CSV table of C-alpha atoms and ligand atoms in Angstrom, one decimal:
chain,number,residue,atom,x,y,z
A,14,MET,CA,130.6,163.2,195.0
A,15,LYS,CA,131.4,166.8,196.0
A,16,GLY,CA,131.3,167.9,199.5
A,17,THR,CA,127.8,169.3,199.2
A,18,ASP,CA,126.3,166.4,197.3
A,19,PHE,CA,124.0,163.6,198.6
A,20,PRO,CA,124.7,160.2,197.1
A,21,PRO,CA,122.6,159.5,194.1
A,22,GLU,CA,120.5,156.8,195.7
A,23,PHE,CA,119.9,159.0,198.7
A,24,VAL,CA,116.0,159.5,198.9
A,25,PHE,CA,114.4,162.9,199.6
A,26,GLY,CA,110.7,163.0,200.8
A,27,VAL,CA,108.0,164.7,202.6
A,28,ALA,CA,106.0,163.5,205.6
A,29,THR,CA,102.4,163.8,207.0
A,30,SER,CA,100.1,161.8,209.1
A,31,ALA,CA,96.3,160.9,208.7
A,32,TYR,CA,94.6,162.7,211.5
A,33,GLN,CA,96.7,165.8,210.9
A,34,ILE,CA,95.7,166.2,207.2
A,35,GLU,CA,92.9,164.1,206.1
A,36,GLY,CA,89.9,165.6,207.6
A,37,ALA,CA,86.5,163.7,206.6
A,38,ALA,CA,86.6,162.4,210.1
A,39,PHE,CA,83.2,161.0,210.1
A,40,LYS,CA,82.9,160.0,206.4
A,41,ASP,CA,82.7,156.6,204.6
A,42,GLY,CA,82.5,154.4,207.6
A,43,ARG,CA,85.6,155.9,209.5
A,44,ILE,CA,84.9,155.3,213.2
A,45,PRO,CA,86.0,157.8,215.8
A,46,SER,CA,89.6,157.7,217.2
A,47,HIS,CA,90.7,158.7,220.7
A,48,TRP,CA,91.9,161.9,219.0
A,49,ASP,CA,88.4,162.9,217.9
A,50,THR,CA,87.2,162.4,221.4
A,51,PHE,CA,90.1,164.4,223.0
A,52,SER,CA,90.1,167.3,220.4
A,53,HIS,CA,86.3,167.5,221.0
A,54,THR,CA,86.7,167.9,224.8
A,55,PRO,CA,86.8,171.4,225.8
A,56,GLY,CA,90.1,172.7,227.1
A,57,LYS,CA,92.2,170.0,225.4
A,58,THR,CA,93.3,171.8,222.2
A,59,TRP,CA,94.3,175.2,221.1
A,60,ARG,CA,90.9,177.2,220.8
A,61,GLY,CA,89.2,173.7,220.7
A,62,GLU,CA,90.4,172.9,217.3
A,63,THR,CA,90.0,169.4,216.0
A,64,GLY,CA,91.0,167.5,212.9
A,65,ASP,CA,87.3,167.2,211.6
A,66,VAL,CA,88.5,169.0,208.4
A,67,ALA,CA,92.0,169.5,208.8
A,68,CYS,CA,93.6,170.1,205.2
A,69,ASP,CA,90.7,168.1,203.8
A,70,HIS,CA,93.2,165.9,202.1
A,71,TYR,CA,90.7,163.1,201.8
A,72,HIS,CA,88.9,165.1,199.2
A,73,ARG,CA,92.0,167.0,197.7
A,74,PHE,CA,94.6,164.2,197.9
A,75,SER,CA,94.8,164.2,194.1
A,76,ALA,CA,96.1,167.9,194.0
A,77,ASP,CA,98.3,167.4,197.1
A,78,VAL,CA,100.0,164.6,195.4
A,79,ALA,CA,100.5,166.8,192.4
A,80,LEU,CA,102.2,169.3,194.8
A,81,ILE,CA,104.5,166.5,196.3
A,82,ALA,CA,105.4,165.8,192.6
A,83,ALA,CA,106.3,169.5,192.0
A,84,LEU,CA,108.6,169.3,195.0
A,85,GLY,CA,110.6,166.7,193.0
A,86,VAL,CA,110.9,164.1,196.0
A,87,GLY,CA,111.1,160.4,195.6
A,88,SER,CA,109.1,159.4,198.3
A,89,TYR,CA,106.0,160.2,200.5
A,90,ARG,CA,105.6,159.4,204.1
A,91,PHE,CA,102.1,159.3,205.4
A,92,SER,CA,100.1,157.3,207.8
A,93,LEU,CA,97.0,155.1,207.5
A,94,ALA,CA,94.1,155.7,209.7
A,95,TRP,CA,93.3,152.5,211.7
A,96,PRO,CA,89.8,153.9,212.3
A,97,ARG,CA,89.3,154.4,208.6
A,98,ILE,CA,90.4,150.8,207.7
A,99,VAL,CA,88.9,148.5,210.3
A,100,THR,CA,85.3,148.7,211.6
A,101,GLU,CA,84.3,148.2,215.1
A,102,ASP,CA,83.3,144.6,214.5
A,103,LYS,CA,86.8,144.2,213.3
A,104,ARG,CA,86.2,143.9,209.6
A,105,PRO,CA,87.9,145.8,206.8
A,106,ASN,CA,86.1,149.0,205.8
A,107,PRO,CA,86.0,148.9,201.8
A,108,LYS,CA,85.6,152.5,201.6
A,109,GLY,CA,88.7,153.3,203.9
A,110,LEU,CA,90.7,150.9,201.8
A,111,ALA,CA,89.5,152.4,198.6
A,112,PHE,CA,90.7,155.8,199.6
A,113,TYR,CA,94.3,154.5,200.2
A,114,HIS,CA,94.0,152.7,196.8
A,115,ARG,CA,93.3,156.0,195.1
A,116,LEU,CA,96.1,157.7,196.9
A,117,LEU,CA,98.5,155.0,196.0
A,118,ASP,CA,97.3,155.2,192.2
A,119,SER,CA,97.9,158.8,192.4
A,120,LEU,CA,101.4,158.5,193.9
A,121,ALA,CA,102.4,155.7,191.3
A,122,GLU,CA,101.1,158.0,188.5
A,123,HIS,CA,103.7,160.5,189.6
A,124,HIS,CA,106.5,158.0,190.3
A,125,ILE,CA,106.5,158.7,194.0
A,126,GLU,CA,107.2,155.8,196.4
A,127,ALA,CA,104.7,155.3,199.1
A,128,ALA,CA,106.0,154.9,202.6
A,129,PRO,CA,103.2,154.4,205.1
A,130,THR,CA,103.1,154.3,208.7
A,131,LEU,CA,100.6,152.0,210.4
A,132,TYR,CA,100.1,154.0,213.5
A,133,HIS,CA,100.4,157.8,214.0
A,134,TRP,CA,98.3,158.1,217.0
A,135,ASP,CA,94.7,157.8,215.9
A,136,LEU,CA,93.7,155.0,218.1
A,137,PRO,CA,90.1,153.6,217.5
A,138,ASP,CA,88.1,155.1,220.3
A,139,TRP,CA,86.4,151.8,221.3
A,140,LEU,CA,89.8,150.3,222.2
A,141,ALA,CA,90.8,153.6,224.0
A,142,SER,CA,87.8,153.0,226.1
A,143,ARG,CA,89.0,149.5,227.0
A,144,GLY,CA,92.5,150.9,228.4
A,145,GLY,CA,94.1,151.8,225.0
A,146,TRP,CA,97.8,151.1,224.8
A,147,ALA,CA,97.9,150.2,228.6
A,148,ASN,CA,95.8,147.2,227.7
A,149,ARG,CA,97.9,144.3,226.2
A,150,ASP,CA,94.8,143.3,224.0
A,151,THR,CA,95.3,146.5,222.0
A,152,ALA,CA,98.8,145.0,220.7
A,153,GLY,CA,96.8,142.0,219.4
A,154,TYR,CA,94.2,144.2,217.7
A,155,PHE,CA,97.0,146.2,216.2
A,156,ALA,CA,98.6,143.1,214.7
A,157,ASP,CA,95.2,142.0,213.3
A,158,TYR,CA,94.8,145.6,211.6
A,159,ALA,CA,98.3,145.3,210.2
A,160,GLU,CA,97.5,142.0,208.7
A,161,ILE,CA,94.5,143.5,206.8
A,162,VAL,CA,96.8,146.4,205.6
A,163,PHE,CA,99.4,143.8,204.4
A,164,LYS,CA,96.9,141.6,202.6
A,165,GLU,CA,95.5,144.7,200.9
A,166,PHE,CA,98.5,146.7,200.0
A,167,GLY,CA,101.4,144.3,200.5
A,168,ASP,CA,102.1,144.1,197.0
A,169,ARG,CA,101.8,147.8,196.3
A,170,VAL,CA,104.0,149.0,199.1
A,171,ASN,CA,107.6,148.3,199.8
A,172,THR,CA,108.5,150.5,202.7
A,173,TRP,CA,106.5,150.1,205.9
A,174,MET,CA,106.8,151.9,209.3
A,175,THR,CA,105.0,150.3,212.2
A,176,HIS,CA,104.8,153.1,214.8
A,177,ASN,CA,105.5,156.8,214.9
A,178,GLU,CA,107.3,157.9,218.0
A,179,PRO,CA,106.3,155.3,220.8
A,180,TRP,CA,107.6,158.0,223.2
A,181,CYS,CA,104.6,160.3,222.4
A,182,THR,CA,102.2,157.4,222.2
A,183,ALA,CA,103.0,156.2,225.5
A,184,PHE,CA,104.8,158.8,227.7
A,185,LEU,CA,103.2,162.1,226.4
A,186,SER,CA,99.8,160.5,226.1
A,187,TYR,CA,99.5,158.4,229.3
A,188,GLY,CA,102.2,160.1,231.7
A,189,LEU,CA,102.3,163.7,230.7
A,190,GLY,CA,98.7,163.9,229.5
A,191,GLU,CA,99.5,166.3,226.7
A,192,HIS,CA,98.1,164.0,224.0
A,193,ALA,CA,95.2,161.9,223.8
A,194,PRO,CA,93.7,160.1,225.9
A,195,GLY,CA,95.3,162.8,228.3
A,196,HIS,CA,96.1,160.6,231.2
A,197,ARG,CA,98.8,161.3,233.8
A,198,ASP,CA,99.6,157.8,235.2
A,199,TRP,CA,103.1,156.6,234.9
A,200,ALA,CA,102.3,153.1,235.6
A,201,GLU,CA,99.9,153.2,232.6
A,202,ALA,CA,102.4,155.0,230.5
A,203,VAL,CA,105.2,152.5,231.2
A,204,ARG,CA,102.8,149.6,230.4
A,205,ALA,CA,101.6,151.3,227.1
A,206,ALA,CA,105.2,151.8,226.1
A,207,HIS,CA,105.8,148.1,226.4
A,208,HIS,CA,102.7,147.1,224.6
A,209,VAL,CA,103.4,149.4,221.8
A,210,LEU,CA,106.9,148.1,221.2
A,211,LEU,CA,105.6,144.5,221.6
A,212,SER,CA,102.9,145.2,218.9
A,213,HIS,CA,105.8,146.4,216.6
A,214,GLY,CA,107.5,143.2,217.0
A,215,TRP,CA,104.5,141.2,216.3
A,216,VAL,CA,103.8,143.2,213.2
A,217,VAL,CA,107.3,142.9,211.9
A,218,GLN,CA,107.0,139.0,212.5
A,219,GLY,CA,103.6,139.0,210.9
A,220,TYR,CA,104.9,140.8,207.8
A,221,ARG,CA,107.7,138.5,207.1
A,222,GLY,CA,105.4,135.4,207.9
A,223,MET,CA,103.2,136.6,204.9
A,224,GLY,CA,106.2,136.2,202.8
A,225,LEU,CA,106.3,139.9,201.9
A,226,ASP,CA,109.7,141.1,201.3
A,227,GLY,CA,109.6,145.0,201.4
A,228,LYS,CA,111.4,146.9,204.1
A,229,ILE,CA,109.9,147.4,207.6
A,230,GLY,CA,111.1,149.5,210.6
A,231,ILE,CA,109.8,151.8,213.4
A,232,VAL,CA,110.1,155.6,213.8
A,233,LEU,CA,111.5,156.9,217.3
A,234,ASN,CA,112.0,160.3,218.3
A,235,PRO,CA,115.4,160.3,220.0
A,236,ASN,CA,117.1,163.5,221.4
A,237,VAL,CA,120.5,164.4,222.3
A,238,VAL,CA,120.6,165.2,225.8
A,239,ASP,CA,123.2,167.6,227.3
A,240,ALA,CA,123.7,168.6,230.9
A,241,VAL,CA,124.3,172.3,231.5
A,242,THR,CA,127.5,171.7,233.7
A,243,ASP,CA,129.7,168.7,234.5
A,244,ARG,CA,128.5,168.6,238.1
A,245,GLU,CA,127.7,165.3,239.1
A,246,ASP,CA,124.0,166.0,239.8
A,247,ASP,CA,123.4,167.7,236.4
A,248,LEU,CA,125.1,164.7,234.7
A,249,ASP,CA,122.9,162.4,236.6
A,250,ALA,CA,119.8,164.4,235.4
A,251,ALA,CA,120.9,164.0,231.7
A,252,ARG,CA,121.4,160.4,232.4
A,253,ARG,CA,117.7,160.1,233.6
A,254,GLN,CA,116.5,162.2,230.8
A,255,ASP,CA,118.4,160.1,228.3
A,256,GLY,CA,117.0,157.1,229.8
A,257,PHE,CA,113.4,158.5,229.7
A,258,ARG,CA,113.7,159.8,226.2
A,259,ASN,CA,116.1,157.5,224.4
A,260,ARG,CA,117.3,154.3,226.1
A,261,TRP,CA,113.8,153.3,227.2
A,262,PHE,CA,113.0,152.6,223.5
A,263,LEU,CA,116.5,151.9,222.0
A,264,ASP,CA,117.6,149.4,224.4
A,265,PRO,CA,114.5,146.9,224.2
A,266,LEU,CA,114.5,147.3,220.4
A,267,PHE,CA,118.2,146.6,220.0
A,268,ARG,CA,119.3,144.9,223.2
A,269,ALA,CA,116.1,143.2,224.2
A,270,ARG,CA,116.2,144.6,227.7
A,271,TYR,CA,115.0,147.8,229.5
A,272,PRO,CA,117.7,149.9,230.9
A,273,GLU,CA,118.2,148.8,234.5
A,274,ASP,CA,118.8,152.2,236.0
A,275,MET,CA,115.5,153.4,234.4
A,276,VAL,CA,113.6,150.3,235.7
A,277,GLN,CA,114.7,151.4,239.2
A,278,GLU,CA,113.5,154.9,238.6
A,279,PHE,CA,110.2,154.1,237.2
A,280,SER,CA,109.6,151.4,239.8
A,281,ARG,CA,108.6,154.3,242.3
A,282,TYR,CA,105.5,154.5,240.0
A,283,VAL,CA,105.2,151.1,238.4
A,284,PRO,CA,104.0,148.6,241.2
A,285,THR,CA,104.7,145.4,239.1
A,286,TRP,CA,106.3,144.4,236.0
A,287,ASP,CA,104.1,141.4,235.3
A,288,PHE,CA,103.0,143.0,232.2
A,289,VAL,CA,106.5,141.9,230.6
A,290,LYS,CA,105.6,138.4,229.9
A,291,ALA,CA,108.1,135.5,228.8
A,292,GLY,CA,109.1,135.9,225.3
A,293,ASP,CA,108.1,139.4,225.1
A,294,MET,CA,111.7,141.0,224.8
A,295,GLU,CA,112.6,138.6,222.1
A,296,ALA,CA,109.5,139.4,220.2
A,297,LEU,CA,109.8,143.2,220.4
A,298,SER,CA,113.6,143.1,219.4
A,299,VAL,CA,112.9,141.1,216.1
A,300,PRO,CA,115.5,142.5,213.4
A,301,MET,CA,114.1,145.2,211.2
A,302,ASP,CA,115.3,146.8,208.1
A,303,PHE,CA,115.9,150.3,209.0
A,304,LEU,CA,115.3,152.7,212.0
A,305,GLY,CA,113.4,155.8,211.4
A,306,VAL,CA,114.6,158.9,213.3
A,307,ASN,CA,112.4,162.0,213.9
A,308,TYR,CA,114.7,164.9,214.9
A,309,TYR,CA,113.9,168.3,215.8
A,310,ASN,CA,116.0,169.8,218.7
A,311,ARG,CA,118.1,168.7,221.8
A,312,ASP,CA,117.5,168.5,225.4
A,313,HIS,CA,119.6,170.8,227.6
A,314,VAL,CA,118.9,169.8,231.2
A,315,PHE,CA,120.0,170.4,234.8
A,316,PHE,CA,119.2,168.9,238.2
A,317,ASN,CA,115.9,170.2,239.5
A,318,PRO,CA,115.0,168.8,242.9
A,319,ARG,CA,111.4,170.5,242.7
A,320,ASP,CA,110.7,168.1,239.5
A,321,ALA,CA,108.9,165.2,241.2
A,322,PHE,CA,109.2,162.9,238.2
A,323,LEU,CA,112.6,162.6,237.3
A,324,ARG,CA,114.3,165.7,239.1
A,325,VAL,CA,115.3,167.1,235.6
A,326,GLY,CA,114.9,170.7,234.6
A,327,SER,CA,115.1,172.1,230.9
A,328,VAL,CA,117.1,175.2,230.1
A,329,THR,CA,114.9,177.8,228.2
A,330,PRO,CA,117.0,178.8,225.1
A,331,PRO,CA,117.3,182.4,224.1
A,332,PRO,CA,114.3,183.6,221.9
A,333,ASP,CA,116.4,184.1,218.8
A,334,GLN,CA,117.6,180.4,219.0
A,335,VAL,CA,114.0,178.7,218.9
A,336,THR,CA,111.4,177.8,216.7
A,337,ALA,CA,107.8,178.8,217.2
A,338,MET,CA,107.5,175.6,219.2
A,339,GLY,CA,110.0,177.1,221.6
A,340,TRP,CA,112.4,174.3,220.4
A,341,GLU,CA,116.1,175.1,220.4
A,342,VAL,CA,117.5,175.1,216.9
A,343,HIS,CA,120.6,173.0,217.3
A,344,PRO,CA,121.6,171.1,214.2
A,345,ARG,CA,124.9,169.7,215.3
A,346,SER,CA,122.9,167.5,217.5
A,347,LEU,CA,121.3,165.7,214.6
A,348,TYR,CA,124.8,164.6,213.8
A,349,ARG,CA,125.5,163.5,217.0
A,350,CYS,CA,122.1,161.6,217.5
A,351,LEU,CA,122.7,159.6,214.4
A,352,LYS,CA,126.2,158.9,215.3
A,353,ARG,CA,125.3,157.8,218.7
A,354,ILE,CA,122.6,155.2,217.4
A,355,GLN,CA,125.0,153.9,214.9
A,356,ASP,CA,128.0,153.6,217.2
A,357,GLU,CA,126.0,152.2,220.5
A,358,TYR,CA,123.1,150.4,218.9
A,359,THR,CA,122.8,149.3,215.4
A,360,ALA,CA,124.3,149.1,212.0
A,361,ILE,CA,121.1,149.1,210.1
A,362,PRO,CA,120.3,152.0,207.8
A,363,LEU,CA,118.9,155.0,209.3
A,364,TYR,CA,116.2,157.2,207.8
A,365,ILE,CA,115.4,160.7,209.1
A,366,THR,CA,111.8,160.3,208.8
A,367,GLU,CA,110.8,163.8,210.1
A,368,ASN,CA,113.0,167.1,210.5
A,369,GLY,CA,111.7,170.6,210.1
A,370,ALA,CA,110.4,173.7,212.0
A,371,ALA,CA,107.4,175.7,212.8
A,372,TYR,CA,107.6,179.4,212.3
A,373,ASN,CA,105.1,182.3,212.4
A,374,ASP,CA,104.7,182.4,208.5
A,375,ARG,CA,102.7,185.0,206.8
A,376,ILE,CA,101.5,185.7,203.3
A,377,SER,CA,103.4,188.8,202.0
A,378,PRO,CA,101.9,191.5,200.0
A,379,ASP,CA,103.4,189.7,196.9
A,380,GLY,CA,101.2,186.7,197.7
A,381,ARG,CA,104.3,184.7,198.7
A,382,VAL,CA,105.4,183.2,201.9
A,383,HIS,CA,109.1,184.1,202.6
A,384,ASP,CA,110.2,181.6,205.2
A,385,SER,CA,114.0,182.3,205.2
A,386,GLN,CA,114.2,180.9,208.9
A,387,ARG,CA,112.9,177.5,207.8
A,388,ILE,CA,115.3,177.3,204.8
A,389,GLU,CA,118.1,177.9,207.1
A,390,TYR,CA,116.8,175.3,209.7
A,391,LEU,CA,116.5,172.8,206.9
A,392,ARG,CA,119.8,173.7,205.2
A,393,ASP,CA,121.7,173.4,208.5
A,394,HIS,CA,120.1,170.2,209.4
A,395,LEU,CA,120.7,168.6,206.0
A,396,ALA,CA,124.4,169.7,206.3
A,397,ALA,CA,124.7,167.9,209.7
A,398,ALA,CA,123.1,164.8,207.9
A,399,LEU,CA,125.5,165.1,205.1
A,400,ASP,CA,128.5,165.2,207.5
A,401,PHE,CA,127.2,161.9,209.0
A,402,ILE,CA,126.9,160.3,205.6
A,403,ARG,CA,130.5,161.6,204.5
A,404,GLU,CA,132.0,159.9,207.5
A,405,GLY,CA,130.6,156.6,206.4
A,406,GLY,CA,127.2,156.9,208.3
A,407,ARG,CA,124.4,154.7,206.9
A,408,LEU,CA,121.6,157.4,206.4
A,409,GLU,CA,119.6,156.6,203.3
A,410,ARG,CA,116.7,159.0,203.5
A,411,TYR,CA,115.5,162.3,204.8
A,412,TYR,CA,111.9,163.3,205.0
A,413,ALA,CA,111.0,167.0,205.8
A,414,TRP,CA,108.2,167.6,208.2
A,415,SER,CA,106.0,168.6,206.8
A,416,LEU,CA,104.6,168.6,203.3
A,417,MET,CA,101.9,171.2,204.3
A,418,ASP,CA,100.8,173.2,207.4
A,419,ASN,CA,98.4,170.9,209.4
A,420,PHE,CA,96.8,170.0,212.8
A,421,GLU,CA,99.6,170.2,215.4
A,422,TRP,CA,97.9,168.0,217.9
A,423,SER,CA,97.0,169.9,221.1
A,424,LEU,CA,98.3,173.1,219.5
A,425,GLY,CA,95.7,173.0,216.9
A,426,TYR,CA,96.4,175.0,213.8
A,427,SER,CA,98.5,177.4,215.6
A,428,LYS,CA,101.9,176.1,214.5
A,429,ARG,CA,102.9,175.9,211.0
A,430,PHE,CA,105.5,173.3,210.0
A,431,GLY,CA,104.7,172.9,206.2
A,432,LEU,CA,106.6,173.5,203.2
A,433,VAL,CA,103.4,174.4,201.7
A,434,TYR,CA,101.1,177.1,203.3
A,435,VAL,CA,97.7,176.0,203.9
A,436,ASP,CA,94.7,178.7,204.2
A,437,PHE,CA,92.4,176.7,206.5
A,438,GLU,CA,89.4,178.9,205.6
A,439,THR,CA,89.6,178.5,201.8
A,440,GLN,CA,91.9,175.4,201.7
A,441,SER,CA,94.2,177.1,199.2
A,442,ARG,CA,97.8,176.1,199.1
A,443,ILE,CA,100.8,178.3,198.5
A,444,LEU,CA,104.2,177.0,198.1
A,445,LYS,CA,106.6,178.7,200.6
A,446,ASP,CA,110.0,179.8,199.6
A,447,SER,CA,111.4,176.8,201.5
A,448,ALA,CA,109.4,174.4,199.2
A,449,ASN,CA,111.0,175.8,196.1
A,450,TRP,CA,114.4,175.6,198.0
A,451,TYR,CA,113.8,172.1,199.0
A,452,ARG,CA,112.8,171.1,195.5
A,453,ASP,CA,116.1,172.4,194.1
A,454,VAL,CA,117.9,170.2,196.8
A,455,ALA,CA,115.9,167.1,196.2
A,456,ARG,CA,116.2,167.4,192.3
A,457,SER,CA,119.9,168.2,192.3
A,458,HIS,CA,120.9,166.1,195.3
A,459,ARG,CA,123.1,169.1,196.3
A,460,LEU,CA,123.0,171.4,199.1
A,461,ALA,CA,123.5,174.8,197.7
B,23,IFM,O1,103.4,167.2,214.0
B,23,IFM,C1,104.2,166.1,214.7
B,23,IFM,C2,104.1,164.8,214.2
B,23,IFM,O2,102.9,164.4,214.3
B,23,IFM,C3,105.2,163.9,214.9
B,23,IFM,N1,106.6,164.4,215.1
B,23,IFM,C4,106.6,165.8,215.5
B,23,IFM,C5,105.9,166.7,214.6
B,23,IFM,C6,106.0,168.2,215.1
B,23,IFM,O3,105.5,168.3,216.5
């Protein structure tokens, strides 16, 4: 193995999620999710855009799978839409299941491994109206949905991810109000986080209980948090941000407890912790086979007494060091993030389940999309991942986010993360330069 080589068994992939690409939002028995309701509520998304059509992947999946194959990757991470699979009277929806069978057939024809996520934020709306993830019952309904999925697809799929980014499901959605259901209530948010983690544990136990022997894990979005100075108040702000962003999820999953300093912090908002029931911490920390890490940027923070929530302020990076999301490009922090998780929390294999960047891509007069900044971003992050592997780190997979431009949640179609450019008017797809570059890396297992 040369210095620029990935191990032969290392898996390269691309990732998407259901609501961001599928469209066909009201077709074949799919029931509404809280993202349909949220995106159709004026003022909630950029220009009022919705996932009604998105990339129309529901109808174009076969051509999209051919694109994945052209990228030379071994695995495709996508999500299953709960509202497509289970009806409101809690029965399996045959047409929804049939769609995913067709998708799996197509992936199999191209020898691409399927790596589905059970929950990537599209909560059935009827559950949202009963309190969503802040209601413990949702965890039970999620386990029931997972059982339907495992019965149907358990013999066809060997890599499962329970949740995508519980931080977003709980904190961004119920605390910061940026994602559906758009609530701003930290008591709800903390309860939601607990129920999400609990449902993960129940689903892992359920999976094993069915005698299935594939690999199952959860996907977090941890960040490296750096303080701007070594002053005590800045370091303390970084500790709180780290607690909020990272430890609130890593500690329960791997140590079966919530971090005490953050319990105290959140107690200002959370009147009672009685939603944490006996046995919950054991249930949610059940061993899993891998941890998925979605990594984009780092948090660079300082003490900000005017921030009522955690007294944390974020540094605005210089414009030439950010992506179109305003996120700092800081590849070394990917290495640090992986290292920290392995050194402090777990020896199970890590997968980078998302990494990528949005840039203001344009079609050039030659009809191509020359996204050299994205190539640089991917190259530098893959180099950081390779450093981790070469030092003995157990990193087994890397999924680029995303296969194609798609619905970037409250930012609508304004941010393009794809390796493949999508013209949302015509639904035509163009492989960007980064797609060709990534294909060469995936095929050769070498970072040129
Ligand atoms: O598009 C999202 C994805 O759904 C979850 N992780 C981050 C991506 C970019 O914001």
